[in-house]
Amino acid sequence: MAYMIPIYLNLVLNGRKTIEEVPSALRNQVRKKVEELRLEQQVQSEETEA
């Protein structure tokens, strides 16, 4: 079922689904990936500004 994580990640990032709509078995993993990507984007934008 791990193959579904990138699919749900993409749906959440694009606003097509919310974390609450992700199946409970995958929700924590998808939430973690979303947080990692948002943190990475934040760091990249800070580096660009500096």
mmCIF file of C-alpha atoms in Angstrom:
data_model
loop_
_atom_site.group_PDB
_atom_site.id
_atom_site.type_symbol
_atom_site.label_atom_id
_atom_site.label_comp_id
_atom_site.label_asym_id
_atom_site.label_seq_id
_atom_site.Cartn_x
_atom_site.Cartn_y
_atom_site.Cartn_z
ATOM 1 C CA MET A 1 0.000 0.000 0.000
ATOM 2 C CA ALA A 2 3.069 2.256 0.250
ATOM 3 C CA TYR A 3 2.751 2.904 -3.492
ATOM 4 C CA MET A 4 -0.315 5.031 -2.702
ATOM 5 C CA ILE A 5 1.615 7.531 -0.552
ATOM 6 C CA PRO A 6 2.944 9.595 -3.503
ATOM 7 C CA ILE A 7 -0.510 9.601 -5.070
ATOM 8 C CA TYR A 8 -2.200 10.940 -1.945
ATOM 9 C CA LEU A 9 0.712 13.312 -1.359
ATOM 10 C CA ASN A 10 0.171 14.801 -4.792
ATOM 11 C CA LEU A 11 -3.586 15.086 -4.223
ATOM 12 C CA VAL A 12 -3.095 16.854 -0.870
ATOM 13 C CA LEU A 13 -0.441 19.232 -2.187
ATOM 14 C CA ASN A 14 -2.645 20.180 -5.118
ATOM 15 C CA GLY A 15 -5.675 20.789 -2.924
ATOM 16 C CA ARG A 16 -7.704 17.926 -4.368
ATOM 17 C CA LYS A 17 -7.869 16.121 -1.004
ATOM 18 C CA THR A 18 -7.324 17.035 2.617
ATOM 19 C CA ILE A 19 -5.280 15.032 5.089
ATOM 20 C CA GLU A 20 -8.548 13.950 6.710
ATOM 21 C CA GLU A 21 -9.661 12.404 3.404
ATOM 22 C CA VAL A 22 -6.551 10.208 3.183
ATOM 23 C CA PRO A 23 -7.212 6.641 4.411
ATOM 24 C CA SER A 24 -6.246 6.318 8.064
ATOM 25 C CA ALA A 25 -3.657 3.637 7.304
ATOM 26 C CA LEU A 26 -1.685 6.132 5.183
ATOM 27 C CA ARG A 27 -2.576 9.420 6.856
ATOM 28 C CA ASN A 28 0.440 9.762 9.168
ATOM 29 C CA GLN A 29 2.901 8.904 6.413
ATOM 30 C CA VAL A 30 1.311 11.370 3.990
ATOM 31 C CA ARG A 31 1.189 14.062 6.685
ATOM 32 C CA LYS A 32 4.898 13.532 7.385
ATOM 33 C CA LYS A 33 5.787 13.845 3.687
ATOM 34 C CA VAL A 34 3.697 17.019 3.339
ATOM 35 C CA GLU A 35 5.484 18.564 6.311
ATOM 36 C CA GLU A 36 8.902 17.551 4.933
ATOM 37 C CA LEU A 37 8.169 19.079 1.529
ATOM 38 C CA ARG A 38 6.808 22.309 3.000
ATOM 39 C CA LEU A 39 9.863 22.635 5.242
ATOM 40 C CA GLU A 40 12.126 22.006 2.263
ATOM 41 C CA GLN A 41 10.302 24.684 0.241
ATOM 42 C CA GLN A 42 10.618 27.114 3.137
ATOM 43 C CA VAL A 43 14.373 26.531 3.386
ATOM 44 C CA GLN A 44 14.779 26.980 -0.362
ATOM 45 C CA SER A 45 12.848 30.243 -0.342
ATOM 46 C CA GLU A 46 14.950 31.532 2.573
ATOM 47 C CA GLU A 47 18.127 30.664 0.663
ATOM 48 C CA THR A 48 16.824 32.498 -2.394
ATOM 49 C CA GLU A 49 16.042 35.609 -0.345
ATOM 50 C CA ALA A 50 19.491 35.678 1.280
#
